[in-house]
Short mmCIF file of C-alpha atoms in Angstrom, two decimals:
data_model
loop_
_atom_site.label_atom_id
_atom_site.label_comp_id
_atom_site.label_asym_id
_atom_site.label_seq_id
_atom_site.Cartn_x
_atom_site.Cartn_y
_atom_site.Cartn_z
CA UNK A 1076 0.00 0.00 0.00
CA UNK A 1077 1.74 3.36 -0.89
CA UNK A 1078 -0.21 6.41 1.08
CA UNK A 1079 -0.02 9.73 -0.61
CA UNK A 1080 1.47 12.02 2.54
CA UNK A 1081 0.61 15.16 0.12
CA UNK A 1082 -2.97 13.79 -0.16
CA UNK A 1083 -3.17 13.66 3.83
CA UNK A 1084 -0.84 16.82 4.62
CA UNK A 1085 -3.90 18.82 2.26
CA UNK A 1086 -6.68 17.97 3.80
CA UNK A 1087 -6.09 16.94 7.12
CA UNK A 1088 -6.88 20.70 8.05
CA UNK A 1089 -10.60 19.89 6.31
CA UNK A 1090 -10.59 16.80 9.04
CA UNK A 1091 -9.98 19.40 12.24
CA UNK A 1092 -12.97 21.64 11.01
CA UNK A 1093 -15.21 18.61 10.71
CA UNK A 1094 -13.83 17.42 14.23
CA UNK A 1095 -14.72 20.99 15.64
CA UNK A 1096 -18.46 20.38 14.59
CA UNK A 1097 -18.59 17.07 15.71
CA UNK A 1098 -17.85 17.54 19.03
CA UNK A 1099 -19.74 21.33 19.03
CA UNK A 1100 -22.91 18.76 18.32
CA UNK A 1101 -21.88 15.99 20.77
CA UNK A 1102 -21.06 18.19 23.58
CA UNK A 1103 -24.54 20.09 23.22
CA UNK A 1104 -26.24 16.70 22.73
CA UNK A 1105 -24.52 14.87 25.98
CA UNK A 1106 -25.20 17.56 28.14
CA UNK A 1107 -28.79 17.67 27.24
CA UNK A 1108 -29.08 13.91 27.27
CA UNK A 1109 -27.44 14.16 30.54
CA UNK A 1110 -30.13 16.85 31.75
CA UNK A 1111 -33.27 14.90 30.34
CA UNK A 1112 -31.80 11.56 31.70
CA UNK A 1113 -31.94 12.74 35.66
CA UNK A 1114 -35.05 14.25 34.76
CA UNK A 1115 -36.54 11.20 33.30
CA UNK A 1116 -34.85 8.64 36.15
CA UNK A 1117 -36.07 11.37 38.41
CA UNK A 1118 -39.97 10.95 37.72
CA UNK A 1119 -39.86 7.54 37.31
CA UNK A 1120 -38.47 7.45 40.36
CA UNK A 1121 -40.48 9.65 42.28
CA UNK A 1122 -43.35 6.92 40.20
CA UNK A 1123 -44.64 10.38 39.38
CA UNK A 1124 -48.29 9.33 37.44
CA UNK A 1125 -49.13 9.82 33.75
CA UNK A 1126 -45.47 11.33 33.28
CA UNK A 1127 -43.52 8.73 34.43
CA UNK A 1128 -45.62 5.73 32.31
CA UNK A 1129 -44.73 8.66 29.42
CA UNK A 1130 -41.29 8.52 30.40
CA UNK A 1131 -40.95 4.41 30.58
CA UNK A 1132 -42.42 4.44 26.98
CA UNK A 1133 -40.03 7.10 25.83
CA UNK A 1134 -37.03 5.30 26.96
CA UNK A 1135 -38.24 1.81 25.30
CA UNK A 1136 -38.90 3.67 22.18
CA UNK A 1137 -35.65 5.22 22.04
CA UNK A 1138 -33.03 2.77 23.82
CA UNK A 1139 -34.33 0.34 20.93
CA UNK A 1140 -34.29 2.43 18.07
CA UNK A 1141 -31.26 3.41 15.98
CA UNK A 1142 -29.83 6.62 16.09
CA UNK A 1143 -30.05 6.65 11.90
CA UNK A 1144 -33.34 5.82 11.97
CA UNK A 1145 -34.43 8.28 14.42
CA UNK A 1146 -32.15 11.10 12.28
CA UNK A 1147 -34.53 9.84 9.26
CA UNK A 1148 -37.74 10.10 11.35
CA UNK A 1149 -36.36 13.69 12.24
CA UNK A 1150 -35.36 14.64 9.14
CA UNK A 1151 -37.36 13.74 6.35
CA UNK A 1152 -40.34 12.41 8.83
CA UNK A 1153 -41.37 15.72 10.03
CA UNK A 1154 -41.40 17.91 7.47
CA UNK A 1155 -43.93 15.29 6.15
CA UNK A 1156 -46.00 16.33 9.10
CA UNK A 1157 -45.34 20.40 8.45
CA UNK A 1158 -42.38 20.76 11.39
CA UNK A 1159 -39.22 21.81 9.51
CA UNK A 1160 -35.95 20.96 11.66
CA UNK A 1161 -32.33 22.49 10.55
CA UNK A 1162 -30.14 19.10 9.92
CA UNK A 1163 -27.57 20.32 13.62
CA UNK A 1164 -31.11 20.53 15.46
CA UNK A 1165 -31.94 17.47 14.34
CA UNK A 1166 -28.29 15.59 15.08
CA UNK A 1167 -28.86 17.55 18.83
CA UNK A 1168 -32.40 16.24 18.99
CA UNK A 1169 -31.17 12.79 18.05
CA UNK A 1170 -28.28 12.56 19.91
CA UNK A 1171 -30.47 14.30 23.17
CA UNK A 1172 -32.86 12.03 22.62
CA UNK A 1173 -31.46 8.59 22.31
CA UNK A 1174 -28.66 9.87 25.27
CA UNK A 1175 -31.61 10.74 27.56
CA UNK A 1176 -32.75 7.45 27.15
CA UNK A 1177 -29.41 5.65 27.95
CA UNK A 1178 -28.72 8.31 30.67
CA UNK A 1179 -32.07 7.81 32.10
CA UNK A 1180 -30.89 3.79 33.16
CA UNK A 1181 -27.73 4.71 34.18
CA UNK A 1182 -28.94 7.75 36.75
CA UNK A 1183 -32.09 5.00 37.68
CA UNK A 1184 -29.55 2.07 38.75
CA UNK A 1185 -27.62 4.98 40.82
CA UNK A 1186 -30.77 6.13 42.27
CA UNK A 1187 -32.47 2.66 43.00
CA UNK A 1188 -28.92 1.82 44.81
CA UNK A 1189 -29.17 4.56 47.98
CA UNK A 1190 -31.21 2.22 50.63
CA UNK A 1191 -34.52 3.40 52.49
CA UNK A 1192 -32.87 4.09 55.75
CA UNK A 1193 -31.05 6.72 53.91
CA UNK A 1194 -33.67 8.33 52.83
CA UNK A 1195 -35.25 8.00 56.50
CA UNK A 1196 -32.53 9.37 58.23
CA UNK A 1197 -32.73 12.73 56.41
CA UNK A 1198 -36.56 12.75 56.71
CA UNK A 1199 -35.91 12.22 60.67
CA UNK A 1200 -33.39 15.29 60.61
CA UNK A 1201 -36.08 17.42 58.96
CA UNK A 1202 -35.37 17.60 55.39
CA UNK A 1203 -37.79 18.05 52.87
CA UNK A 1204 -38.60 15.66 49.97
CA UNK A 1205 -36.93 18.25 47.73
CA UNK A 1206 -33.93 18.23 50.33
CA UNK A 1207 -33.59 14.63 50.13
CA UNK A 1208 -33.63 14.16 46.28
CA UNK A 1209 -31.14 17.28 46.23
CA UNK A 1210 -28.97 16.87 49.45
CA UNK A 1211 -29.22 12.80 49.79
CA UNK A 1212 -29.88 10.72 47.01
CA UNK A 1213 -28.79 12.77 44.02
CA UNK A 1214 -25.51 12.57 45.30
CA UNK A 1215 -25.40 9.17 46.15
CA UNK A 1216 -26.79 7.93 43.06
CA UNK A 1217 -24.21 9.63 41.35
CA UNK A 1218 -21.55 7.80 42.46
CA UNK A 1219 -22.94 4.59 41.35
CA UNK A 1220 -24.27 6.26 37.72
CA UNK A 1221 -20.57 7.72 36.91
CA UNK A 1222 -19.47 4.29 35.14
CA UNK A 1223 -22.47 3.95 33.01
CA UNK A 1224 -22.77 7.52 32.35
CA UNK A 1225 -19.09 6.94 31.04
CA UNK A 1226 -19.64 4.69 29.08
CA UNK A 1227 -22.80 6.28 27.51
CA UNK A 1228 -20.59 9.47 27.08
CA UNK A 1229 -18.27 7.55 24.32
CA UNK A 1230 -21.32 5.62 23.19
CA UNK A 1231 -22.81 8.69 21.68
CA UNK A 1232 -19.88 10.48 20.56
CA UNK A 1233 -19.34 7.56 18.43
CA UNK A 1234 -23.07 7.40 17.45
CA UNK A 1235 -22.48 11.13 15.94
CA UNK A 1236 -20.68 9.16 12.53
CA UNK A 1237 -24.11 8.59 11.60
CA UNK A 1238 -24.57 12.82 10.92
CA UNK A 1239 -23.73 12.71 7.61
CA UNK A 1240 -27.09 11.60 6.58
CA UNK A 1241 -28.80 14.88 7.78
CA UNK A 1242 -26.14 16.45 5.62
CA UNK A 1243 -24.33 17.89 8.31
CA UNK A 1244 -20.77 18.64 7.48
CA UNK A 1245 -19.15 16.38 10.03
CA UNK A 1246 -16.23 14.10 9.73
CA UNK A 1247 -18.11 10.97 7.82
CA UNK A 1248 -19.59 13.30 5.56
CA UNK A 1249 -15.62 15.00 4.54
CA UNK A 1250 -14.13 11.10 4.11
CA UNK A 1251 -17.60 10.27 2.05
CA UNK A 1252 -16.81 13.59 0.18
CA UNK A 1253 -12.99 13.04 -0.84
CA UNK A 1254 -13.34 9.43 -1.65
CA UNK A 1255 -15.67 10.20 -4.45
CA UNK A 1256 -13.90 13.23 -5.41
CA UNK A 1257 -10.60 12.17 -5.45
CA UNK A 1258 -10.81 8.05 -4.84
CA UNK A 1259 -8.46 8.55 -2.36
CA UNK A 1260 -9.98 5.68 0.08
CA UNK A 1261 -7.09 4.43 2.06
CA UNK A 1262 -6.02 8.11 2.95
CA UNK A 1263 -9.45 9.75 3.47
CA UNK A 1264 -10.31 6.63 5.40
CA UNK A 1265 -6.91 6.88 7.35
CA UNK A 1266 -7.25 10.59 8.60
CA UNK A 1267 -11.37 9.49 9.89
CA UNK A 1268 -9.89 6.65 11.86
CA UNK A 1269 -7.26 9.18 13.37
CA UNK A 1270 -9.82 11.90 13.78
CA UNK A 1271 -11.90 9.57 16.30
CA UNK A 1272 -8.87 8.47 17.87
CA UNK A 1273 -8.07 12.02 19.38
CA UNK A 1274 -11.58 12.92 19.95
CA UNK A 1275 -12.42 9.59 21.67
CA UNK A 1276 -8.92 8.47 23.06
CA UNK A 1277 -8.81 11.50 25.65
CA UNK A 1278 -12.65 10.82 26.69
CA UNK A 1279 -12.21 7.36 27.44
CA UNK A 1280 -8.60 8.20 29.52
CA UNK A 1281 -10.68 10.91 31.19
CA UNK A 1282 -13.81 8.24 32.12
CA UNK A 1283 -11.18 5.96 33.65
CA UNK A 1284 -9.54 7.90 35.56
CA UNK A 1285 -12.93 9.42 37.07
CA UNK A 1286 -14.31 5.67 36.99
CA UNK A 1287 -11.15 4.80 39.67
CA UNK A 1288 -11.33 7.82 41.40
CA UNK A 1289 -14.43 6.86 42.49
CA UNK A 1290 -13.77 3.36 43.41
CA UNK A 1291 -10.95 3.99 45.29
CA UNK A 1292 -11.36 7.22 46.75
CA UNK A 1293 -14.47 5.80 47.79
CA UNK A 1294 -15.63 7.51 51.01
CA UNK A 1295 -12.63 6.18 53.14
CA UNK A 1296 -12.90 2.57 52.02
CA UNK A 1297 -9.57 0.93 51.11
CA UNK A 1298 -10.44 -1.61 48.69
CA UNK A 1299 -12.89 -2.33 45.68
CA UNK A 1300 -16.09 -0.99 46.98
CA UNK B 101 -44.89 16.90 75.21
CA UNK B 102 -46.51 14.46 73.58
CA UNK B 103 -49.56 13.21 74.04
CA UNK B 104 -51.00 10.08 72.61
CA UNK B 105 -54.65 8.72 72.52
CA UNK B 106 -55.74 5.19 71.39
CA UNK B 107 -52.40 5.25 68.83
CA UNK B 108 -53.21 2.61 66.10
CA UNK B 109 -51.04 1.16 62.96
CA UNK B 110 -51.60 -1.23 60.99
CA UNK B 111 -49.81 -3.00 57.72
CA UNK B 112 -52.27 -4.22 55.56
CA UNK B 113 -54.44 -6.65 57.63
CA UNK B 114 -51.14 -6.74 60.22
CA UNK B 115 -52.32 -4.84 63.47
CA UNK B 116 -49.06 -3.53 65.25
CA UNK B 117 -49.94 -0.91 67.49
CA UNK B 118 -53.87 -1.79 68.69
CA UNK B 119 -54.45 0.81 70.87
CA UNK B 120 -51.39 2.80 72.91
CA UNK B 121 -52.71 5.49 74.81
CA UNK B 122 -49.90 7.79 77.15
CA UNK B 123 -48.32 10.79 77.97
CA UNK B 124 -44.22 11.78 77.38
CA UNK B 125 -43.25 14.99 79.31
CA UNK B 126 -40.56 17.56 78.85
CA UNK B 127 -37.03 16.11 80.82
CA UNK B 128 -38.71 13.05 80.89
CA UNK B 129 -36.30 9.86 80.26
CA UNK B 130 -38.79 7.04 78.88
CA UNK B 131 -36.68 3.18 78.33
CA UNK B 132 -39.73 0.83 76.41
CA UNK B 133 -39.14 -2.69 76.46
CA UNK B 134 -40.66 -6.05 75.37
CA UNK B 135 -40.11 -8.76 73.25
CA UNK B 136 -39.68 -8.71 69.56
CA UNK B 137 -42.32 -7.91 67.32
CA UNK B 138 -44.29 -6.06 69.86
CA UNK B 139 -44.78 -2.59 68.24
CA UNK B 140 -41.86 -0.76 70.33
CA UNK B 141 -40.55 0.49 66.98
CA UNK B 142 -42.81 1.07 65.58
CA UNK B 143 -44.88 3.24 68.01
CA UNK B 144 -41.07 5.16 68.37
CA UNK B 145 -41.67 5.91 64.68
CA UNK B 146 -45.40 7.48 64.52
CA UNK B 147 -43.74 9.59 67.36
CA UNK B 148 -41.72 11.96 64.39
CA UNK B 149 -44.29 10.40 61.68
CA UNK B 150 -42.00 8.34 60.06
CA UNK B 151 -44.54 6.18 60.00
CA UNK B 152 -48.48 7.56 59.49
CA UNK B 153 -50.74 6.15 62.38
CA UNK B 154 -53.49 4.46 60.90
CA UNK B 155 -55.94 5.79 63.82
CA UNK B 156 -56.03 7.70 67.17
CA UNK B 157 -54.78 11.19 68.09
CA UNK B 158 -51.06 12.39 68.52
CA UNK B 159 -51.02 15.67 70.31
CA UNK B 160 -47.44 17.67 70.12
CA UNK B 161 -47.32 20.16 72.77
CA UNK B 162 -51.04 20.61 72.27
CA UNK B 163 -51.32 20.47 68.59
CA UNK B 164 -52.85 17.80 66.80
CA UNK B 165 -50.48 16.02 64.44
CA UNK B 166 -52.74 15.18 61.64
CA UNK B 167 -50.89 15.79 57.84
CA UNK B 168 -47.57 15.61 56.23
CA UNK B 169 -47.42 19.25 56.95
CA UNK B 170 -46.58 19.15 60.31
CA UNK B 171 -43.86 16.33 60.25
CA UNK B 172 -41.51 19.15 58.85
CA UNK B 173 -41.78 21.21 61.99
CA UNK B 174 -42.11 18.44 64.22
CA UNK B 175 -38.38 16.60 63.34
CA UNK B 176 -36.93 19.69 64.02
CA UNK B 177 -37.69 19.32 67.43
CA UNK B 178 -37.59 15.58 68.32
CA UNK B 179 -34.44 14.09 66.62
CA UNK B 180 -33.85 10.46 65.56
CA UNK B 181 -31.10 7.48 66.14
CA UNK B 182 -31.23 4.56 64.34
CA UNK B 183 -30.24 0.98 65.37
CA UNK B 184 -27.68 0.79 62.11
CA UNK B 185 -26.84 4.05 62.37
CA UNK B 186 -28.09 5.23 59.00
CA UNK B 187 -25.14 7.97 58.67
CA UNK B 188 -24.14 9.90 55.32
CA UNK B 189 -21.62 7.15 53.48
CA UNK B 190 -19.93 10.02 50.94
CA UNK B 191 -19.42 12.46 53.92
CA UNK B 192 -16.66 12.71 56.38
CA UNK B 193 -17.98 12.65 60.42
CA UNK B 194 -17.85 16.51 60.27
CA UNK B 195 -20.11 17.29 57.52
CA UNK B 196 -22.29 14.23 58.44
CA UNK B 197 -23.43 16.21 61.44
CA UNK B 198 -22.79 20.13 60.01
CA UNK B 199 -25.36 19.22 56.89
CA UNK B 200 -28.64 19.01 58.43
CA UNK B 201 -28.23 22.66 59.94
CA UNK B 202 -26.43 23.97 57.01
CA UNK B 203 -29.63 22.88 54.80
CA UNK B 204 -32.75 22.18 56.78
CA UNK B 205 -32.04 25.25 59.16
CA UNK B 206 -29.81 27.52 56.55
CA UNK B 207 -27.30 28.16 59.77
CA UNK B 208 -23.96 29.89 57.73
CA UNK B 209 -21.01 27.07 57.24
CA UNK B 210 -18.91 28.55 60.17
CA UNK B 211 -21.52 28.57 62.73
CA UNK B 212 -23.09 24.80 61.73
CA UNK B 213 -18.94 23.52 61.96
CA UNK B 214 -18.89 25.27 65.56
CA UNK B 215 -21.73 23.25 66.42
CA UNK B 216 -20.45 20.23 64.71
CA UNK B 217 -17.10 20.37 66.42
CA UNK B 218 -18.58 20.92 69.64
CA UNK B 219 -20.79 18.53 69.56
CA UNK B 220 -18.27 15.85 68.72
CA UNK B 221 -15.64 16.81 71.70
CA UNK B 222 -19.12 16.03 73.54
CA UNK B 223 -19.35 12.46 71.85
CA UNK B 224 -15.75 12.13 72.41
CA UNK B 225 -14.76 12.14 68.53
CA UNK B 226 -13.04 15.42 67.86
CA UNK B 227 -10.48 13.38 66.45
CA UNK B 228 -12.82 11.86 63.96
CA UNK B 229 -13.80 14.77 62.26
CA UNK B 230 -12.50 14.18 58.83
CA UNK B 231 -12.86 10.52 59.10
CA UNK B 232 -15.54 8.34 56.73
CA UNK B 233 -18.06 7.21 58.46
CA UNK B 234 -16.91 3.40 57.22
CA UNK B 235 -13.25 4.13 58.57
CA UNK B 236 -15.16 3.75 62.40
CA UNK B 237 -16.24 1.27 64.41
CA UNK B 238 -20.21 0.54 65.24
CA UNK B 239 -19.95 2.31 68.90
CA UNK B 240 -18.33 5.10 67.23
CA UNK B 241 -20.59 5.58 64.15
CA UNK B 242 -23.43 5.44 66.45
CA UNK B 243 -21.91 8.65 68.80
CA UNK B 244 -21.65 10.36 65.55
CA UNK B 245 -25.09 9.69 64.90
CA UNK B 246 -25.68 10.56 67.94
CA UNK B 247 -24.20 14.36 67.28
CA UNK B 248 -25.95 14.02 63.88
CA UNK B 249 -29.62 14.45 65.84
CA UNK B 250 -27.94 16.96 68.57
CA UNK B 251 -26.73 19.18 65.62
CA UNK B 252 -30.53 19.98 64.83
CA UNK B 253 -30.63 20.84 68.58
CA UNK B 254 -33.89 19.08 69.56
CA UNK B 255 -36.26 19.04 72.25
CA UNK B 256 -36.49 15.00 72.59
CA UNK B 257 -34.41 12.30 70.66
CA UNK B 258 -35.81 9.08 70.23
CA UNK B 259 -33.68 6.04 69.99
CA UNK B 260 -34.70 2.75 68.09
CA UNK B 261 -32.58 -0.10 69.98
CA UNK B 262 -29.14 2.45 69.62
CA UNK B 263 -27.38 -0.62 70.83
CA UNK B 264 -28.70 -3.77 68.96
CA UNK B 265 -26.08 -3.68 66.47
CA UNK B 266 -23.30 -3.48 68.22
CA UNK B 267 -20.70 -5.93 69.16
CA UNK B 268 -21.17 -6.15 72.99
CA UNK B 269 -17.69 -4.56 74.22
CA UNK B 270 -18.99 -1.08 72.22
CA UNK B 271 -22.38 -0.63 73.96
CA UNK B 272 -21.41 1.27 77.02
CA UNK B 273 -19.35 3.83 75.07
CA UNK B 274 -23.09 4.60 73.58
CA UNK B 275 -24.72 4.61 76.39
CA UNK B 276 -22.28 6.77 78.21
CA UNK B 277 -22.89 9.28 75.93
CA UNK B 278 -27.05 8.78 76.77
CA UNK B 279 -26.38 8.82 80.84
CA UNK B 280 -24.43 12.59 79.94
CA UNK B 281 -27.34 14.03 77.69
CA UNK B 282 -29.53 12.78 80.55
CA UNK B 283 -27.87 14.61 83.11
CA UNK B 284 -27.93 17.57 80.68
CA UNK B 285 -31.75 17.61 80.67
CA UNK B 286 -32.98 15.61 77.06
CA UNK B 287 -35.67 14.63 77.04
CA UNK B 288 -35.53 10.51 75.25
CA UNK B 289 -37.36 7.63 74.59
CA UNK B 290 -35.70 4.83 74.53
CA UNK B 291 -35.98 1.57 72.55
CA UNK B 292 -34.02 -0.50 74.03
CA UNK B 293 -33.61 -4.63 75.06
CA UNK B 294 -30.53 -2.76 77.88
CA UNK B 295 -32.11 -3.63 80.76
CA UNK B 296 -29.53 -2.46 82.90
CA UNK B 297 -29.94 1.30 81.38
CA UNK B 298 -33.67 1.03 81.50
CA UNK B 299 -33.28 0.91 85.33
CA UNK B 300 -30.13 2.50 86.06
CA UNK B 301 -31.61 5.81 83.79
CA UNK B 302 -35.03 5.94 83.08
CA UNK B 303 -37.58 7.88 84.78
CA UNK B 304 -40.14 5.48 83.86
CA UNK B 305 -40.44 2.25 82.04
CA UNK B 306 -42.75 1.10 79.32
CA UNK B 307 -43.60 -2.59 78.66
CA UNK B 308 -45.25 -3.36 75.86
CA UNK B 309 -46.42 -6.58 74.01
CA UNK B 310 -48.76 -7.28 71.20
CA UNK B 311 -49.28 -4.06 70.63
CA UNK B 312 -50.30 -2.54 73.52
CA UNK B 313 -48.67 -1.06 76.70
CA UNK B 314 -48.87 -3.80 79.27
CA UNK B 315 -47.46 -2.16 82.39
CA UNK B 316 -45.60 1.27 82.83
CA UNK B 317 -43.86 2.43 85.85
CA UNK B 318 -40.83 3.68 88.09
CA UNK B 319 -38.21 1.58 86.95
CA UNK B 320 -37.99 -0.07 90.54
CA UNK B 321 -41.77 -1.03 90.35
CA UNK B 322 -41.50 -2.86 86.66
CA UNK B 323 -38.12 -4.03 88.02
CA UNK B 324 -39.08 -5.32 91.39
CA UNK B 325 -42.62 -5.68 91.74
CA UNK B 326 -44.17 -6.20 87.85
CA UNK B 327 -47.72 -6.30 88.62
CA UNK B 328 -48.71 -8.50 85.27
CA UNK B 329 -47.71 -12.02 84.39
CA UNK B 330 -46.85 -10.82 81.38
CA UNK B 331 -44.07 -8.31 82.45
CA UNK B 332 -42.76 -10.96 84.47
CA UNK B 333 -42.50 -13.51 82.28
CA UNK B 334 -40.46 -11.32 79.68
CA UNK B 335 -37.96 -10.36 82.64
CA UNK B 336 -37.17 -13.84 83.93
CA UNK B 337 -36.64 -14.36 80.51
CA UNK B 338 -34.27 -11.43 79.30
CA UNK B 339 -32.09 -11.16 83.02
CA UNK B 340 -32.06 -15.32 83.50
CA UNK B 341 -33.68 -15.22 86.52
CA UNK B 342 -31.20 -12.43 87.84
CA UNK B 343 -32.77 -10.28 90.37
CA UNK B 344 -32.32 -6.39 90.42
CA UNK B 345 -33.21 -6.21 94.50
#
């Protein structure tokens, strides 16, 4: 195989610009997965009625959907139905929605984990339910939610490859574009690979290190909690 | 302080308080024993409505406690200790017993670690302060605890069996720290299967059984001279026939 360095040494710059947008998109789309996840997990904890039965059929529908096909409900669905959505809404609204589904489990197995007499030991010191959720379990839950919220957190910024189809400039969509310009596959193909390596290679370093802080630093225990 | 008139809970078809009807006073020191699975706890716990009677009155210095509304107000002023302990896991011994003022009271950071600090030279665990509460032993956990309720300073704490989960060579460290709030004037009712601090501190004991309250009294009455079979019977059984005379 003989790579043409002049081929990569041009366009790699094209690469970083579509990198920028990626994670512009993924970054607005995790945090606002992240946001309707502990909102979700939060009413179905609190077994809130009508809204959390909504919520349990949201999740379902979205955890077992793909992200494509939800971009093409988005996308060309819509408009069928008179709602016009620019293609980066609709890759935040994808991304927000299938991440608030995934973040929703994660945040509910952390919540579900702090015991009763938790909860009854603030009540007995006179906080309020607010209090509790805020002061007591939120934080608590956390602890146990930071590895699957992790893991969801690379999950969807690989999930983002599938932009292109909403025609959003991103960095599938500049490897799709210079193969068929210049048939340049190994190359173009090359630089996407290494693109997702230094988005995604930092992330997961980051998740680790958080994911052992955690565990070890783990509220004076010694060992694996 | 409180008063309580034909108290009933039940659990389903499960009737676990049938009818408890008595009066708690301010400074008074109140040990209730009995055997297992006679509503001791569970009458402790429709005392700060941590559980919701199913029937008859609670009065709280003259005020009927009737809805969710009032159980707010009412924990602020009778404070809680639970058999395991039930501390804060992800905060050091310090901020375990600074956070209820800090966020149920809104007392400023400095003031709530004053009382915090204080409060644990009391319990004997200044030194503890920046421990987890999983780096201390039961007896020590449960002074904590202990400072935890004081923090909120209370009128009355009420203790569900402080002791029951403790290895045996830890339980007088606890109840050390119970004789000293006792001589401080706090008011307390007592869970407890310590017979020996039922006596030795209580202004009056409470036995109950099925349910009910069978016999109450000066401790040297229920001691001495229990007046129903019943009483009797669970004594023999729990002090092996040792006499307190």
């Amino acid at each position: 195989m003989h790579l043409d360095l002049l081929f990569i040494q041009k366009f790699a710059p094209m690469y970083a610009k579509a990198a920028v947008i990626t994670v512009q998109l993924a970054c607005t789309g995790i945090v606002m997965a992240i946001l309707t996840g502990l909102l979700v997990s939060i009413v179905r904890y609190r077994k809130i009625p009508v809204l959390s039965q909504l919520f349990f059929a949201y999740v379902q529908l979205f955890r077992n959907t793909p992200l494509l096909v939800q971009l093409f409900f988005l996308y060309f669905g819509l408009p069928k139905l008179g709602i016009h959505i620019s293609g980066p809404a609709c890759a935040i609204a994808g991304l927000t929605l299938l991440g608030g589904s995934y973040m929703a489990e994660a945040f509910r197995a952390g919540l579900s984990s702090v015991s009763k007499s938790q909860i009854e030991a603030a009540e007995a010191l006179g906080f309020s339910h607010m209090q509790i959720m805020r002061y007591v379990i939120v934080p608590q839950a956390l602890a146990v939610s930071i590895p699957p919220l992790c893991a969801n957190v690379i999950f969807l910024i690989k999930e983002t490859s599938v932009f292109s189809v909403v025609a959003l400039s991103d960095l599938v969509y500049v490897a799709k574009d210079l193969i068929g310009l210049y048939y340049k596959t190994d190359e173009a193909l090359l630089l996407l690979v290494i693109s997702y390596l230094i988005i995604l290679l930092p992330v997961s370093l980051l998740a680790s290190l958080l994911e052992r802080r955690i565990r070890y630093a783990g509220f004076g225990n010694t060992g694996i909690v | 302080m409180f008063n309580i008139f034909d108290l009933k809970k039940n659990y389903g078809k499960t009737e676990v308080l049938k009818s408890i009807t008595m009066r708690i006073d301010d400074g008074e020191v109140i040990c209730i024993i009995g055997p297992s699975g006679s509503g001791k706890s569970t009458f402790l716990r429709c005392l700060n409505l941590l559980e919701e009677p199913t029937g008859g009155q609670i009065y709280y210095n003259g005020t009927i406690l009737d809805n969710k509304l009032d159980s707010k107000r009412l924990r602020r002023e009778v404070g809680m200790v639970f058999q395991k302990f039930n501390l804060f896991p992800m905060f050091t011994v310090l901020k375990n017993v600074m956070y209820a003022p800090m966020h149920v009271k809104h007392t400023a950071r400095k003031d709530a670690e004053e009382i915090a600090r204080n409060l644990l030279e009391k319990v004997g665990l200044a030194d503890k302060a920046d421990s987890y509460p999983s780096q201390l032993s039961g007896g020590q956990q449960q002074r904590v605890a202990i400072a935890r309720a004081l923090a909120m300073q209370p009128k009355m704490l009420l203790f569900d069996e402080p002791t029951s989960a403790l290895d045996p060579e830890l339980v007088s460290e606890v109840l050390t720290v119970m004789k000293n709030l006792r001589k401080d004037g706090m008011s307390m009712v007592v869970v407890t299967h310590e017979m020996g601090f039922a006596r030795d501190v209580s202004d009056r004991v409470v036995f109950m059984d099925k349910g009910y309250i069978v016999e109450e009294g000066l401790p040297a009455e229920i001691f001495n001279h229990p007046k129903q079979e019943r009483t009797q019977q669970f004594l023999n059984r729990v002090l092996g026939g040792v006499s307190y005379e």
